C-alpha positions as protocol buffer text, in pm:
chain_id: "A"
residue {
  index: 1
  type: UNK
  ca { x: 32 y: -16 z: 10 }
}
residue {
  index: 2
  type: UNK
  ca { x: 127 y: 367 z: -55 }
}
residue {
  index: 3
  type: UNK
  ca { x: 251 y: 543 z: 263 }
}
residue {
  index: 4
  type: UNK
  ca { x: 39 y: 856 z: 343 }
}
residue {
  index: 5
  type: UNK
  ca { x: 234 y: 1139 z: 567 }
}
residue {
  index: 6
  type: UNK
  ca { x: 26 y: 1411 z: 708 }
}
residue {
  index: 7
  type: UNK
  ca { x: 126 y: 1743 z: 514 }
}
residue {
  index: 8
  type: UNK
  ca { x: 173 y: 1922 z: 878 }
}
residue {
  index: 9
  type: UNK
  ca { x: 435 y: 1683 z: 987 }
}
residue {
  index: 10
  type: UNK
  ca { x: 621 y: 1626 z: 670 }
}
residue {
  index: 11
  type: UNK
  ca { x: 975 y: 1697 z: 601 }
}
residue {
  index: 12
  type: UNK
  ca { x: 1041 y: 1810 z: 239 }
}
residue {
  index: 13
  type: UNK
  ca { x: 1288 y: 1578 z: 74 }
}
residue {
  index: 14
  type: UNK
  ca { x: 1387 y: 1840 z: -201 }
}
residue {
  index: 15
  type: UNK
  ca { x: 1653 y: 2110 z: -46 }
}
residue {
  index: 16
  type: UNK
  ca { x: 1656 y: 2354 z: -322 }
}
residue {
  index: 17
  type: UNK
  ca { x: 1916 y: 2577 z: -121 }
}
residue {
  index: 18
  type: UNK
  ca { x: 2174 y: 2306 z: -96 }
}
residue {
  index: 19
  type: UNK
  ca { x: 2091 y: 2140 z: -455 }
}
residue {
  index: 20
  type: UNK
  ca { x: 1971 y: 1825 z: -339 }
}
residue {
  index: 21
  type: UNK
  ca { x: 1717 y: 1647 z: -561 }
}
residue {
  index: 22
  type: UNK
  ca { x: 1563 y: 1341 z: -425 }
}
residue {
  index: 23
  type: UNK
  ca { x: 1383 y: 1244 z: -744 }
}
residue {
  index: 24
  type: UNK
  ca { x: 1451 y: 1124 z: -1091 }
}
residue {
  index: 25
  type: UNK
  ca { x: 1695 y: 1310 z: -1281 }
}
residue {
  index: 26
  type: UNK
  ca { x: 1626 y: 1535 z: -1573 }
}
residue {
  index: 27
  type: UNK
  ca { x: 1835 y: 1268 z: -1794 }
}
residue {
  index: 28
  type: UNK
  ca { x: 1563 y: 987 z: -1688 }
}
residue {
  index: 29
  type: UNK
  ca { x: 1263 y: 1226 z: -1764 }
}
residue {
  index: 30
  type: UNK
  ca { x: 1438 y: 1303 z: -2094 }
}
residue {
  index: 31
  type: UNK
  ca { x: 1473 y: 945 z: -2194 }
}
residue {
  index: 32
  type: UNK
  ca { x: 1141 y: 847 z: -2104 }
}
residue {
  index: 33
  type: UNK
  ca { x: 950 y: 1132 z: -2310 }
}
residue {
  index: 34
  type: UNK
  ca { x: 1162 y: 1091 z: -2594 }
}
residue {
  index: 35
  type: UNK
  ca { x: 1053 y: 727 z: -2614 }
}
residue {
  index: 36
  type: UNK
  ca { x: 684 y: 864 z: -2581 }
}
residue {
  index: 37
  type: UNK
  ca { x: 709 y: 1091 z: -2875 }
}
residue {
  index: 38
  type: UNK
  ca { x: 887 y: 804 z: -3051 }
}
residue {
  index: 39
  type: UNK
  ca { x: 620 y: 566 z: -3016 }
}
residue {
  index: 40
  type: UNK
  ca { x: 474 y: 675 z: -3357 }
}
residue {
  index: 41
  type: UNK
  ca { x: 750 y: 931 z: -3473 }
}
residue {
  index: 42
  type: UNK
  ca { x: 1102 y: 909 z: -3590 }
}
residue {
  index: 43
  type: UNK
  ca { x: 1325 y: 1200 z: -3547 }
}
residue {
  index: 44
  type: UNK
  ca { x: 1430 y: 1281 z: -3931 }
}
residue {
  index: 45
  type: UNK
  ca { x: 1383 y: 1642 z: -3957 }
}
residue {
  index: 46
  type: UNK
  ca { x: 1393 y: 2012 z: -3759 }
}
residue {
  index: 47
  type: UNK
  ca { x: 1039 y: 1991 z: -3719 }
}
residue {
  index: 48
  type: UNK
  ca { x: 1061 y: 1637 z: -3566 }
}
residue {
  index: 49
  type: UNK
  ca { x: 1356 y: 1720 z: -3310 }
}
residue {
  index: 50
  type: UNK
  ca { x: 1124 y: 2032 z: -3205 }
}
residue {
  index: 51
  type: UNK
  ca { x: 828 y: 1822 z: -3105 }
}
residue {
  index: 52
  type: UNK
  ca { x: 1059 y: 1567 z: -2924 }
}
residue {
  index: 53
  type: UNK
  ca { x: 1214 y: 1860 z: -2714 }
}
residue {
  index: 54
  type: UNK
  ca { x: 834 y: 1982 z: -2673 }
}
residue {
  index: 55
  type: UNK
  ca { x: 786 y: 1647 z: -2538 }
}
residue {
  index: 56
  type: UNK
  ca { x: 1067 y: 1660 z: -2309 }
}
residue {
  index: 57
  type: UNK
  ca { x: 963 y: 2008 z: -2172 }
}
residue {
  index: 58
  type: UNK
  ca { x: 629 y: 1863 z: -2092 }
}
residue {
  index: 59
  type: UNK
  ca { x: 808 y: 1563 z: -1887 }
}
residue {
  index: 60
  type: UNK
  ca { x: 998 y: 1800 z: -1681 }
}
residue {
  index: 61
  type: UNK
  ca { x: 753 y: 2082 z: -1638 }
}
residue {
  index: 62
  type: UNK
  ca { x: 655 y: 1971 z: -1298 }
}
residue {
  index: 63
  type: UNK
  ca { x: 995 y: 2072 z: -1172 }
}
residue {
  index: 64
  type: UNK
  ca { x: 934 y: 2402 z: -1288 }
}
residue {
  index: 65
  type: UNK
  ca { x: 916 y: 2498 z: -909 }
}
residue {
  index: 66
  type: UNK
  ca { x: 1298 y: 2482 z: -928 }
}
residue {
  index: 67
  type: UNK
  ca { x: 1267 y: 2761 z: -1162 }
}
residue {
  index: 68
  type: UNK
  ca { x: 1024 y: 2957 z: -935 }
}
residue {
  index: 69
  type: UNK
  ca { x: 1319 y: 2943 z: -651 }
}
residue {
  index: 70
  type: UNK
  ca { x: 1592 y: 3020 z: -875 }
}
residue {
  index: 71
  type: UNK
  ca { x: 1431 y: 3339 z: -997 }
}
residue {
  index: 72
  type: UNK
  ca { x: 1221 y: 3463 z: -720 }
}
residue {
  index: 73
  type: UNK
  ca { x: 1394 y: 3282 z: -418 }
}
residue {
  index: 74
  type: UNK
  ca { x: 1059 y: 3130 z: -332 }
}
residue {
  index: 75
  type: UNK
  ca { x: 1015 y: 2787 z: -243 }
}
residue {
  index: 76
  type: UNK
  ca { x: 622 y: 2637 z: -290 }
}
residue {
  index: 77
  type: UNK
  ca { x: 502 y: 2400 z: -33 }
}
residue {
  index: 78
  type: UNK
  ca { x: 357 y: 2183 z: -64 }
}
residue {
  index: 79
  type: UNK
  ca { x: 489 y: 2111 z: -423 }
}
residue {
  index: 80
  type: UNK
  ca { x: 160 y: 2152 z: -603 }
}
residue {
  index: 81
  type: UNK
  ca { x: 344 y: 2100 z: -949 }
}
residue {
  index: 82
  type: UNK
  ca { x: 388 y: 1737 z: -859 }
}
residue {
  index: 83
  type: UNK
  ca { x: -23 y: 1699 z: -837 }
}
residue {
  index: 84
  type: UNK
  ca { x: -227 y: 1495 z: -1066 }
}
residue {
  index: 85
  type: UNK
  ca { x: -433 y: 1844 z: -1142 }
}
residue {
  index: 86
  type: UNK
  ca { x: -109 y: 2000 z: -1251 }
}
residue {
  index: 87
  type: UNK
  ca { x: 14 y: 1741 z: -1460 }
}
residue {
  index: 88
  type: UNK
  ca { x: -350 y: 1742 z: -1620 }
}
residue {
  index: 89
  type: UNK
  ca { x: -343 y: 2127 z: -1674 }
}
residue {
  index: 90
  type: UNK
  ca { x: -9 y: 2113 z: -1844 }
}
residue {
  index: 91
  type: UNK
  ca { x: -153 y: 1818 z: -2086 }
}
residue {
  index: 92
  type: UNK
  ca { x: -472 y: 2018 z: -2140 }
}
residue {
  index: 93
  type: UNK
  ca { x: -251 y: 2320 z: -2230 }
}
residue {
  index: 94
  type: UNK
  ca { x: -41 y: 2104 z: -2454 }
}
residue {
  index: 95
  type: UNK
  ca { x: -345 y: 1991 z: -2623 }
}
residue {
  index: 96
  type: UNK
  ca { x: -536 y: 2308 z: -2685 }
}
residue {
  index: 97
  type: UNK
  ca { x: -171 y: 2435 z: -2821 }
}
residue {
  index: 98
  type: UNK
  ca { x: -191 y: 2149 z: -3088 }
}
residue {
  index: 99
  type: UNK
  ca { x: -532 y: 2272 z: -3179 }
}
residue {
  index: 100
  type: UNK
  ca { x: -513 y: 2638 z: -3191 }
}
residue {
  index: 101
  type: UNK
  ca { x: -167 y: 2730 z: -3237 }
}
residue {
  index: 102
  type: UNK
  ca { x: 66 y: 2431 z: -3355 }
}
residue {
  index: 103
  type: UNK
  ca { x: -194 y: 2221 z: -3549 }
}
residue {
  index: 104
  type: UNK
  ca { x: 37 y: 2201 z: -3820 }
}
residue {
  index: 105
  type: UNK
  ca { x: 326 y: 2107 z: -3643 }
}
residue {
  index: 106
  type: UNK
  ca { x: 168 y: 1840 z: -3447 }
}
residue {
  index: 107
  type: UNK
  ca { x: -104 y: 1751 z: -3701 }
}
residue {
  index: 108
  type: UNK
  ca { x: 41 y: 1374 z: -3652 }
}
residue {
  index: 109
  type: UNK
  ca { x: 48 y: 1362 z: -3278 }
}
residue {
  index: 110
  type: UNK
  ca { x: -228 y: 1220 z: -3045 }
}
residue {
  index: 111
  type: UNK
  ca { x: -377 y: 1406 z: -2780 }
}
residue {
  index: 112
  type: UNK
  ca { x: -331 y: 1148 z: -2528 }
}
residue {
  index: 113
  type: UNK
  ca { x: 50 y: 1158 z: -2585 }
}
residue {
  index: 114
  type: UNK
  ca { x: 81 y: 1506 z: -2449 }
}
residue {
  index: 115
  type: UNK
  ca { x: -89 y: 1401 z: -2094 }
}
residue {
  index: 116
  type: UNK
  ca { x: 118 y: 1051 z: -2102 }
}
residue {
  index: 117
  type: UNK
  ca { x: 415 y: 1281 z: -2123 }
}
residue {
  index: 118
  type: UNK
  ca { x: 306 y: 1514 z: -1827 }
}
residue {
  index: 119
  type: UNK
  ca { x: 194 y: 1235 z: -1595 }
}
residue {
  index: 120
  type: UNK
  ca { x: 520 y: 1013 z: -1675 }
}
residue {
  index: 121
  type: UNK
  ca { x: 692 y: 1262 z: -1417 }
}
residue {
  index: 122
  type: UNK
  ca { x: 486 y: 1179 z: -1157 }
}
residue {
  index: 123
  type: UNK
  ca { x: 527 y: 796 z: -1203 }
}
residue {
  index: 124
  type: UNK
  ca { x: 897 y: 844 z: -1214 }
}
residue {
  index: 125
  type: UNK
  ca { x: 929 y: 1029 z: -909 }
}
residue {
  index: 126
  type: UNK
  ca { x: 681 y: 797 z: -725 }
}
residue {
  index: 127
  type: UNK
  ca { x: 920 y: 493 z: -824 }
}
residue {
  index: 128
  type: UNK
  ca { x: 1205 y: 670 z: -656 }
}
residue {
  index: 129
  type: UNK
  ca { x: 1013 y: 598 z: -334 }
}
residue {
  index: 130
  type: UNK
  ca { x: 1156 y: 870 z: -111 }
}
residue {
  index: 131
  type: UNK
  ca { x: 972 y: 1226 z: -265 }
}
residue {
  index: 132
  type: UNK
  ca { x: 653 y: 1232 z: -102 }
}
residue {
  index: 133
  type: UNK
  ca { x: 406 y: 1436 z: -339 }
}
residue {
  index: 134
  type: UNK
  ca { x: 48 y: 1618 z: -300 }
}
residue {
  index: 135
  type: UNK
  ca { x: -71 y: 1404 z: -552 }
}
residue {
  index: 136
  type: UNK
  ca { x: -423 y: 1486 z: -467 }
}
residue {
  index: 137
  type: UNK
  ca { x: -395 y: 1852 z: -404 }
}
residue {
  index: 138
  type: UNK
  ca { x: -610 y: 2069 z: -382 }
}
residue {
  index: 139
  type: UNK
  ca { x: -884 y: 1806 z: -246 }
}
residue {
  index: 140
  type: UNK
  ca { x: -637 y: 1646 z: -16 }
}
residue {
  index: 141
  type: UNK
  ca { x: -305 y: 1812 z: 88 }
}
residue {
  index: 142
  type: UNK
  ca { x: -163 y: 1476 z: 242 }
}
residue {
  index: 143
  type: UNK
  ca { x: 161 y: 1385 z: 87 }
}
residue {
  index: 144
  type: UNK
  ca { x: 192 y: 1048 z: -85 }
}
residue {
  index: 145
  type: UNK
  ca { x: 512 y: 801 z: -165 }
}
residue {
  index: 146
  type: UNK
  ca { x: 552 y: 450 z: -222 }
}
residue {
  index: 147
  type: UNK
  ca { x: 692 y: 240 z: 76 }
}
residue {
  index: 148
  type: UNK
  ca { x: 1003 y: 87 z: -176 }
}
residue {
  index: 149
  type: UNK
  ca { x: 1166 y: 243 z: -455 }
}
residue {
  index: 150
  type: UNK
  ca { x: 1308 y: 102 z: -797 }
}
residue {
  index: 151
  type: UNK
  ca { x: 1490 y: 396 z: -934 }
}
residue {
  index: 152
  type: UNK
  ca { x: 1761 y: 597 z: -771 }
}
residue {
  index: 153
  type: UNK
  ca { x: 1726 y: 957 z: -677 }
}
residue {
  index: 154
  type: UNK
  ca { x: 1946 y: 1222 z: -834 }
}
residue {
  index: 155
  type: UNK
  ca { x: 2080 y: 1353 z: -504 }
}
residue {
  index: 156
  type: UNK
  ca { x: 2326 y: 1613 z: -438 }
}
residue {
  index: 157
  type: UNK
  ca { x: 2354 y: 1810 z: -783 }
}
residue {
  index: 158
  type: UNK
  ca { x: 2748 y: 1861 z: -825 }
}
residue {
  index: 159
  type: UNK
  ca { x: 2936 y: 1739 z: -1121 }
}
residue {
  index: 160
  type: UNK
  ca { x: 3192 y: 1637 z: -872 }
}
residue {
  index: 161
  type: UNK
  ca { x: 2966 y: 1393 z: -682 }
}
residue {
  index: 162
  type: UNK
  ca { x: 3032 y: 1033 z: -758 }
}
residue {
  index: 163
  type: UNK
  ca { x: 2699 y: 930 z: -652 }
}
residue {
  index: 164
  type: UNK
  ca { x: 2513 y: 1143 z: -868 }
}
residue {
  index: 165
  type: UNK
  ca { x: 2666 y: 986 z: -1139 }
}
residue {
  index: 166
  type: UNK
  ca { x: 2621 y: 634 z: -1027 }
}
residue {
  index: 167
  type: UNK
  ca { x: 2251 y: 666 z: -968 }
}
residue {
  index: 168
  type: UNK
  ca { x: 2204 y: 834 z: -1335 }
}
residue {
  index: 169
  type: UNK
  ca { x: 2406 y: 491 z: -1474 }
}
residue {
  index: 170
  type: UNK
  ca { x: 2153 y: 281 z: -1258 }
}
residue {
  index: 171
  type: UNK
  ca { x: 1852 y: 492 z: -1388 }
}
residue {
  index: 172
  type: UNK
  ca { x: 1963 y: 472 z: -1762 }
}
residue {
  index: 173
  type: UNK
  ca { x: 2007 y: 61 z: -1687 }
}
residue {
  index: 174
  type: UNK
  ca { x: 1650 y: 63 z: -1597 }
}
residue {
  index: 175
  type: UNK
  ca { x: 1502 y: 312 z: -1813 }
}
residue {
  index: 176
  type: UNK
  ca { x: 1661 y: 236 z: -2138 }
}
residue {
  index: 177
  type: UNK
  ca { x: 1466 y: -67 z: -2153 }
}
residue {
  index: 178
  type: UNK
  ca { x: 1152 y: 58 z: -2046 }
}
residue {
  index: 179
  type: UNK
  ca { x: 1192 y: 343 z: -2310 }
}
residue {
  index: 180
  type: UNK
  ca { x: 1218 y: 73 z: -2575 }
}
residue {
  index: 181
  type: UNK
  ca { x: 896 y: -100 z: -2440 }
}
residue {
  index: 182
  type: UNK
  ca { x: 752 y: 240 z: -2512 }
}
residue {
  index: 183
  type: UNK
  ca { x: 857 y: 307 z: -2847 }
}
residue {
  index: 184
  type: UNK
  ca { x: 723 y: 55 z: -3019 }
}
residue {
  index: 185
  type: UNK
  ca { x: 918 y: 153 z: -3373 }
}
residue {
  index: 186
  type: UNK
  ca { x: 1233 y: 87 z: -3193 }
}
residue {
  index: 187
  type: UNK
  ca { x: 1131 y: -235 z: -3004 }
}
residue {
  index: 188
  type: UNK
  ca { x: 1004 y: -389 z: -3324 }
}
residue {
  index: 189
  type: UNK
  ca { x: 1334 y: -317 z: -3493 }
}
residue {
  index: 190
  type: UNK
  ca { x: 1564 y: -452 z: -3224 }
}
residue {
  index: 191
  type: UNK
  ca { x: 1340 y: -748 z: -3167 }
}
residue {
  index: 192
  type: UNK
  ca { x: 1319 y: -851 z: -3540 }
}
residue {
  index: 193
  type: UNK
  ca { x: 1642 y: -801 z: -3659 }
}
residue {
  index: 194
  type: UNK
  ca { x: 1831 y: -930 z: -3341 }
}
residue {
  index: 195
  type: UNK
  ca { x: 1616 y: -1181 z: -3156 }
}
residue {
  index: 196
  type: UNK
  ca { x: 1884 y: -1227 z: -2887 }
}
residue {
  index: 197
  type: UNK
  ca { x: 1857 y: -886 z: -2806 }
}
residue {
  index: 198
  type: UNK
  ca { x: 1502 y: -944 z: -2596 }
}
residue {
  index: 199
  type: UNK
  ca { x: 1693 y: -1178 z: -2346 }
}
residue {
  index: 200
  type: UNK
  ca { x: 1947 y: -890 z: -2317 }
}
residue {
  index: 201
  type: UNK
  ca { x: 1666 y: -644 z: -2280 }
}
residue {
  index: 202
  type: UNK
  ca { x: 1487 y: -819 z: -1987 }
}
residue {
  index: 203
  type: UNK
  ca { x: 1791 y: -953 z: -1801 }
}
residue {
  index: 204
  type: UNK
  ca { x: 1923 y: -575 z: -1826 }
}
residue {
  index: 205
  type: UNK
  ca { x: 1590 y: -445 z: -1669 }
}
residue {
  index: 206
  type: UNK
  ca { x: 1539 y: -730 z: -1396 }
}
residue {
  index: 207
  type: UNK
  ca { x: 1916 y: -676 z: -1284 }
}
residue {
  index: 208
  type: UNK
  ca { x: 1881 y: -287 z: -1296 }
}
residue {
  index: 209
  type: UNK
  ca { x: 1538 y: -279 z: -1093 }
}
residue {
  index: 210
  type: UNK
  ca { x: 1715 y: -522 z: -857 }
}
residue {
  index: 211
  type: UNK
  ca { x: 1994 y: -259 z: -800 }
}
residue {
  index: 212
  type: UNK
  ca { x: 1761 y: -1 z: -758 }
}
residue {
  index: 213
  type: UNK
  ca { x: 1557 y: -150 z: -520 }
}
residue {
  index: 214
  type: UNK
  ca { x: 1852 y: -246 z: -313 }
}
residue {
  index: 215
  type: UNK
  ca { x: 1977 y: 116 z: -259 }
}
residue {
  index: 216
  type: UNK
  ca { x: 1941 y: 276 z: 90 }
}
residue {
  index: 217
  type: UNK
  ca { x: 1690 y: 533 z: 127 }
}
């Protein structure tokens, strides 16, 4: 079962001032959202590259509270950008942008992929098992986190931090196979041309998840 933490008694596990980030890294979010875009599209043109970057932007948009802190020196509490409502609104804005502003650019992109991109952020952060989020805000301000974790957290953001790079590597070992599953075209190409790849694929995923699960939290 999910672990519920009362908002009033919670300790925020994201330390803006010290650059500590106890959630999935931007690398993981970028990888998954590139795969979401790649479900039915290939990056063969500048327009496709723009659309892929747009999806990556959707995937990392819940972390815009970092931008608010860096620009205005204000820490949003609770982190409402990590709520179901916020991700729905982001998906809705992207869907409206496709219909009224970027209809020629995103003519072949289904509306559902926009919501899939924004909600992927919550899923990845939940799978870290450290960062409690106000998922049901504003109906309920309780913070929610899983009682276990599969993905490592980004940790202290410093290029000299060896644990940052270790965690990103573990994250990639887990999420690269997942991104292949999401991207139907890539999965079909790999499995059809290199049948042995499916065994490497699943072994890599299982080993990565085991290592991620065994990390101290």
